[in-house]
Short mmCIF file of C-alpha atoms in Angstrom, two decimals:
data_model
loop_
_atom_site.label_atom_id
_atom_site.label_comp_id
_atom_site.label_asym_id
_atom_site.label_seq_id
_atom_site.Cartn_x
_atom_site.Cartn_y
_atom_site.Cartn_z
CA MET A 1 16.74 -4.81 -23.60
CA PRO A 2 15.86 -2.35 -26.41
CA LEU A 3 12.32 -1.03 -26.54
CA GLY A 4 11.59 -3.09 -29.64
CA GLY A 5 12.77 -6.22 -27.85
CA VAL A 6 10.48 -5.49 -24.91
CA GLN A 7 7.54 -5.08 -27.28
CA GLN A 8 8.36 -8.38 -28.98
CA TRP A 9 8.62 -10.13 -25.61
CA ILE A 10 5.22 -8.75 -24.54
CA GLU A 11 3.60 -9.89 -27.77
CA ALA A 12 5.23 -13.32 -27.49
CA GLU A 13 3.95 -13.70 -23.93
CA ARG A 14 0.45 -12.71 -25.00
CA ALA A 15 0.51 -15.37 -27.72
CA ARG A 16 1.50 -18.17 -25.34
CA PRO A 17 -1.24 -20.58 -24.23
CA PRO A 18 -2.41 -20.22 -20.61
CA ALA A 19 -0.05 -21.87 -18.15
CA PRO A 20 0.68 -21.72 -14.40
CA THR A 21 2.96 -18.86 -13.40
CA ARG A 22 5.58 -18.86 -10.65
CA ALA A 23 4.72 -15.22 -10.04
CA TRP A 24 1.88 -16.43 -7.82
CA TYR A 25 4.40 -18.05 -5.47
CA TRP A 26 6.28 -14.78 -5.07
CA THR A 27 3.02 -12.90 -4.61
CA LEU A 28 1.88 -15.30 -1.90
CA ALA A 29 5.20 -15.18 -0.05
CA LEU A 30 5.40 -11.40 -0.18
CA GLY A 31 1.75 -11.07 0.82
CA ILE A 32 2.32 -13.14 3.94
CA ALA A 33 5.41 -11.05 4.70
CA VAL A 34 3.35 -7.87 4.33
CA LEU A 35 0.75 -9.17 6.78
CA VAL A 36 3.28 -10.29 9.38
CA PHE A 37 5.59 -7.29 9.13
CA GLY A 38 2.66 -4.87 8.94
CA ALA A 39 1.12 -6.28 12.12
CA TRP A 40 4.47 -5.95 13.89
CA LEU A 41 5.11 -2.45 12.55
CA THR A 42 1.71 -1.25 13.73
CA GLN A 43 2.78 -1.98 17.29
CA ILE A 44 5.93 0.13 16.89
CA PHE A 45 4.09 3.36 16.11
CA PRO A 46 2.47 5.25 19.00
CA GLN A 47 -0.87 3.71 19.81
CA GLN A 48 -2.54 6.88 21.05
CA GLY A 49 -2.16 10.55 20.32
CA HIS A 50 -2.50 13.43 22.75
CA ALA A 51 -5.78 14.82 21.43
CA ILE A 52 -6.26 13.78 17.80
CA ALA A 53 -9.68 13.70 16.18
CA PRO A 54 -11.23 10.21 16.39
CA GLY A 55 -11.65 10.13 12.62
CA TYR A 56 -7.91 9.78 12.12
CA GLY A 57 -7.73 6.45 13.86
CA ALA A 58 -4.02 5.77 14.30
CA PRO A 59 -1.71 8.68 15.25
CA VAL A 60 0.53 7.89 12.27
CA LEU A 61 -2.35 8.72 9.93
CA ALA A 62 -2.93 11.97 11.81
CA LEU A 63 0.74 12.82 11.25
CA GLU A 64 0.49 12.13 7.53
CA PHE A 65 -2.33 14.66 7.26
CA ALA A 66 -0.89 17.20 9.70
CA GLY A 67 -1.20 20.75 8.47
CA GLY A 68 0.31 22.85 11.25
CA GLN A 69 1.81 23.03 14.71
CA ASP A 70 -1.59 22.57 16.35
CA ASP A 71 -1.96 19.23 14.60
CA LEU A 72 1.48 18.13 15.76
CA GLU A 73 0.68 19.08 19.34
CA ALA A 74 -2.54 17.11 19.10
CA ILE A 75 -0.51 14.08 18.02
CA PHE A 76 2.56 14.29 20.25
CA GLY A 77 1.37 16.53 23.06
CA VAL A 78 2.64 19.84 24.33
CA GLU A 79 6.11 20.22 25.83
CA SER A 80 4.82 19.66 29.34
CA ASP A 81 3.18 16.35 28.37
CA PRO A 82 5.25 13.52 29.92
CA GLN A 83 4.33 11.23 27.00
CA GLN A 84 5.58 13.58 24.28
CA VAL A 85 9.12 12.18 24.14
CA ALA A 86 7.88 8.60 24.00
CA ARG A 87 5.44 9.40 21.19
CA LEU A 88 8.12 11.21 19.19
CA ALA A 89 10.56 8.32 19.61
CA ALA A 90 7.98 5.70 18.67
CA MET A 91 6.91 7.64 15.59
CA ARG A 92 10.46 8.07 14.38
CA THR A 93 11.29 4.40 14.94
CA GLY A 94 8.16 3.33 13.12
CA ASN A 95 8.89 5.58 10.15
CA GLU A 96 12.48 4.32 9.97
CA ARG A 97 11.29 0.72 9.77
CA ASP A 98 8.53 1.70 7.39
CA TYR A 99 11.04 1.70 4.52
CA LEU A 100 11.18 -2.09 4.59
CA TYR A 101 7.40 -2.20 4.60
CA MET A 102 7.38 -0.04 1.47
CA LEU A 103 9.58 -2.56 -0.32
CA LEU A 104 7.39 -5.44 0.82
CA TYR A 105 4.04 -3.99 -0.20
CA ALA A 106 5.40 -2.64 -3.49
CA GLY A 107 6.86 -6.06 -4.29
CA PHE A 108 3.66 -7.84 -3.28
CA LEU A 109 1.39 -5.66 -5.39
CA ALA A 110 3.76 -5.51 -8.36
CA CYS A 111 4.22 -9.30 -8.38
CA GLY A 112 0.47 -9.70 -8.09
CA CYS A 113 -0.21 -7.45 -11.06
CA PHE A 114 2.45 -9.30 -13.04
CA ALA A 115 0.89 -12.65 -12.14
CA LEU A 116 -2.52 -11.35 -13.19
CA TRP A 117 -1.01 -10.21 -16.47
CA ARG A 118 0.48 -13.67 -17.05
CA GLU A 119 -2.98 -15.12 -16.44
CA LEU A 120 -5.08 -12.67 -18.46
CA ARG A 121 -2.50 -11.15 -20.86
CA ALA A 122 -4.05 -7.67 -20.64
CA ARG A 123 -1.50 -4.91 -21.21
CA ALA A 124 -3.11 -2.71 -18.56
CA LEU A 125 -2.12 -5.26 -15.93
CA LEU A 126 1.51 -5.17 -17.00
CA ALA A 127 1.47 -1.37 -16.87
CA ALA A 128 -0.17 -1.56 -13.44
CA THR A 129 2.98 -3.14 -12.00
CA MET A 130 4.41 0.39 -11.93
CA LEU A 131 1.63 1.78 -9.72
CA PRO A 132 2.80 0.25 -6.41
CA ALA A 133 6.40 1.19 -7.21
CA ALA A 134 5.32 4.79 -7.71
CA ALA A 135 3.29 4.64 -4.48
CA ALA A 136 6.33 3.39 -2.55
CA LEU A 137 8.45 6.24 -3.95
CA CYS A 138 5.81 8.73 -2.79
CA ASP A 139 5.80 7.00 0.58
CA ALA A 140 9.58 7.29 0.86
CA TYR A 141 9.46 11.00 0.03
CA GLU A 142 6.66 11.45 2.53
CA ASN A 143 8.78 9.81 5.23
CA TRP A 144 11.68 12.11 4.42
CA LEU A 145 9.39 15.09 4.93
CA LEU A 146 8.03 13.63 8.17
CA PHE A 147 11.52 13.26 9.61
CA ASP A 148 12.17 16.94 8.92
CA ILE A 149 8.81 17.97 10.35
CA GLN A 150 9.30 15.92 13.48
CA ALA A 151 12.86 17.18 14.01
CA ALA A 152 11.68 20.78 13.71
CA PHE A 153 8.81 20.16 16.12
CA THR A 154 11.20 18.62 18.64
CA ALA A 155 13.31 21.78 18.43
CA GLY A 156 10.25 23.98 18.80
CA ASP A 157 10.38 25.18 15.19
CA TYR A 158 8.11 25.02 12.15
CA SER A 159 9.27 22.95 9.19
CA PRO A 160 8.65 24.25 5.65
CA ALA A 161 8.27 20.59 4.67
CA MET A 162 4.76 20.78 6.11
CA ALA A 163 3.62 22.66 3.00
CA SER A 164 4.81 19.84 0.71
CA LEU A 165 3.47 16.94 2.77
CA PRO A 166 -0.08 16.73 1.32
CA TYR A 167 1.14 15.97 -2.20
CA PRO A 168 3.06 12.70 -1.68
CA VAL A 169 0.47 11.57 0.87
CA ALA A 170 -2.42 12.04 -1.54
CA ALA A 171 -0.46 10.55 -4.44
CA LYS A 172 0.49 7.48 -2.41
CA PHE A 173 -3.02 6.66 -1.31
CA LEU A 174 -4.53 7.36 -4.74
CA LEU A 175 -1.95 5.12 -6.45
CA LEU A 176 -2.63 2.32 -3.98
CA ALA A 177 -6.38 2.75 -4.48
CA LEU A 178 -5.93 2.61 -8.26
CA THR A 179 -3.87 -0.56 -7.87
CA ASN A 180 -6.72 -2.10 -5.90
CA VAL A 181 -9.19 -1.11 -8.62
CA VAL A 182 -7.00 -2.88 -11.19
CA ILE A 183 -6.78 -5.97 -8.99
CA GLY A 184 -10.53 -5.96 -8.45
CA ALA A 185 -11.25 -5.54 -12.16
CA ALA A 186 -8.90 -8.41 -13.00
CA ALA A 187 -10.54 -10.65 -10.39
CA THR A 188 -13.89 -10.27 -12.14
CA GLN A 189 -12.45 -12.29 -15.04
CA PHE A 190 -11.97 -15.47 -12.99
CA GLY A 191 -15.54 -16.50 -12.27
CA ARG A 192 -18.65 -15.57 -10.35
CA TRP A 193 -17.28 -15.57 -6.80
CA TRP A 194 -14.07 -13.83 -7.78
CA ALA A 195 -16.19 -11.26 -9.61
CA LEU A 196 -18.11 -10.58 -6.40
CA PHE A 197 -14.96 -10.08 -4.35
CA GLY A 198 -13.40 -8.03 -7.13
CA THR A 199 -16.38 -5.71 -7.18
CA LEU A 200 -16.17 -5.30 -3.41
CA ALA A 201 -12.47 -4.43 -3.69
CA ILE A 202 -13.27 -1.78 -6.30
CA LEU A 203 -15.99 -0.28 -4.13
CA ALA A 204 -13.68 -0.35 -1.11
CA ALA A 205 -11.32 2.01 -2.92
CA ILE A 206 -13.91 4.81 -2.97
CA PRO A 207 -13.38 5.94 0.67
CA THR A 208 -9.79 6.84 -0.22
CA VAL A 209 -11.02 10.02 -1.89
CA MET A 210 -13.21 10.84 1.10
CA ALA A 211 -10.26 10.35 3.46
CA ILE A 212 -7.99 12.64 1.45
CA ILE A 213 -10.62 15.38 1.27
CA THR A 214 -11.72 15.16 4.92
CA PRO A 215 -9.02 13.25 6.82
CA ALA A 216 -10.15 14.33 10.29
CA ALA A 217 -13.38 12.42 9.72
CA PHE A 218 -12.46 9.60 7.35
CA ALA A 219 -8.70 8.89 7.50
CA TRP A 220 -9.37 5.74 9.53
CA MET A 221 -11.04 4.27 6.43
CA LEU A 222 -7.75 4.20 4.51
CA ILE A 223 -6.61 1.00 6.21
CA PRO A 224 -9.70 -1.15 5.50
CA SER A 225 -9.96 0.45 2.06
CA ALA A 226 -6.47 -0.74 1.12
CA ALA A 227 -6.96 -4.07 2.88
CA GLY A 228 -9.84 -5.00 0.57
CA GLY A 229 -7.68 -5.21 -2.54
CA TRP A 230 -4.64 -6.59 -0.72
CA LEU A 231 -6.57 -9.46 0.86
CA LEU A 232 -8.20 -10.21 -2.47
CA LEU A 233 -4.79 -10.39 -4.13
CA LEU A 234 -3.50 -12.64 -1.36
CA ALA A 235 -6.47 -14.96 -1.89
CA LEU A 236 -5.84 -14.97 -5.64
CA ALA A 237 -2.19 -15.79 -5.01
CA ALA A 238 -3.11 -18.66 -2.71
CA ALA A 239 -5.61 -20.03 -5.24
CA GLY A 240 -3.21 -19.55 -8.15
CA SER A 241 -0.38 -21.27 -6.29
CA TRP A 242 -2.62 -24.17 -5.30
CA ARG A 243 -3.87 -24.73 -8.84
CA ALA A 244 -0.33 -24.58 -10.17
CA ILE A 245 0.97 -27.13 -7.66
CA ALA A 246 -2.01 -29.47 -7.36
CA ARG A 247 -3.38 -29.40 -10.90
CA GLY A 248 -0.71 -27.81 -13.05
CA GLN A 249 -3.28 -25.33 -14.33
CA PRO A 250 -3.46 -21.54 -14.41
CA LEU A 251 -6.04 -19.77 -12.29
CA ALA A 252 -7.83 -18.65 -15.44
CA GLY A 253 -7.95 -22.19 -16.79
#
C-alpha cells in the first residue's frame, strides 16, 4: 500500500465511531501463550549459577550482563566444576527456544498496542506497535552474540562479541519499558481503576534504568518491571474481549 494510502486508512480509522475490535481476542490469546510458554521456558534455563551476585536473580540475566571471563565463570563455573557442562547445555537450550518466546511477546505487545489504538485512535499507539518488534530484533541479535560467547567460553577462549553485548541488551529492555509506559498511559484513559493500574505500570518501568546501570544489584527487578505492563495489557485484553462478546461495546465505550 502506498504511503498516501496508509495515511488515508489511518485517518479513516480515526474517523470511525468507537466499536469493538477483534484485536483484543488476538492480544488475549497471545498473552496467555506468553504466560504459559514463559513459565515453561524459565524451567529450561539453569536455575542456579556457580557464584553469581544475588542481585542478578536468574543466571540468564547474569549472562545478559556478563562483561568478562570472570562473569562467565561465576555463571557456569570453572572447568573443574561438575555442573559446568549441565549449566552450559541448559543455557544454550533455553536461548534456542527463546526465539519462539520473542515472537510471542512481540506479537502480544504489538497486538495490544494496535487494539489500544483502535479503542483510543491516538497515533502514538499505532506507532508504538513497532516498539516490541524492535525489542524482539534486539533480543535475537543478543542471542546470536550469546551463542558465540558461550561457544568461545566452552573452548576456553574469549569472544569479541562480549564487547557488543551491552548494546542490544540495553536497547531491548529500554524498548520493552517504553512499551509498558505507552500501555500504562493508554490505560489511564479508560476510567479510574484502569488509571490507577496504568500509573503503577508506568512507575514499574523505572527500575529498568537502575538495572541497566547497576545490573549486579538490580537486574532481578527487570522481570517484575516488565510484568507490570504485560499483566495490565492482559487484563485490558480480557476486559476488552468480554465487553465485545457480552455487550458488543468497545472498552472505551
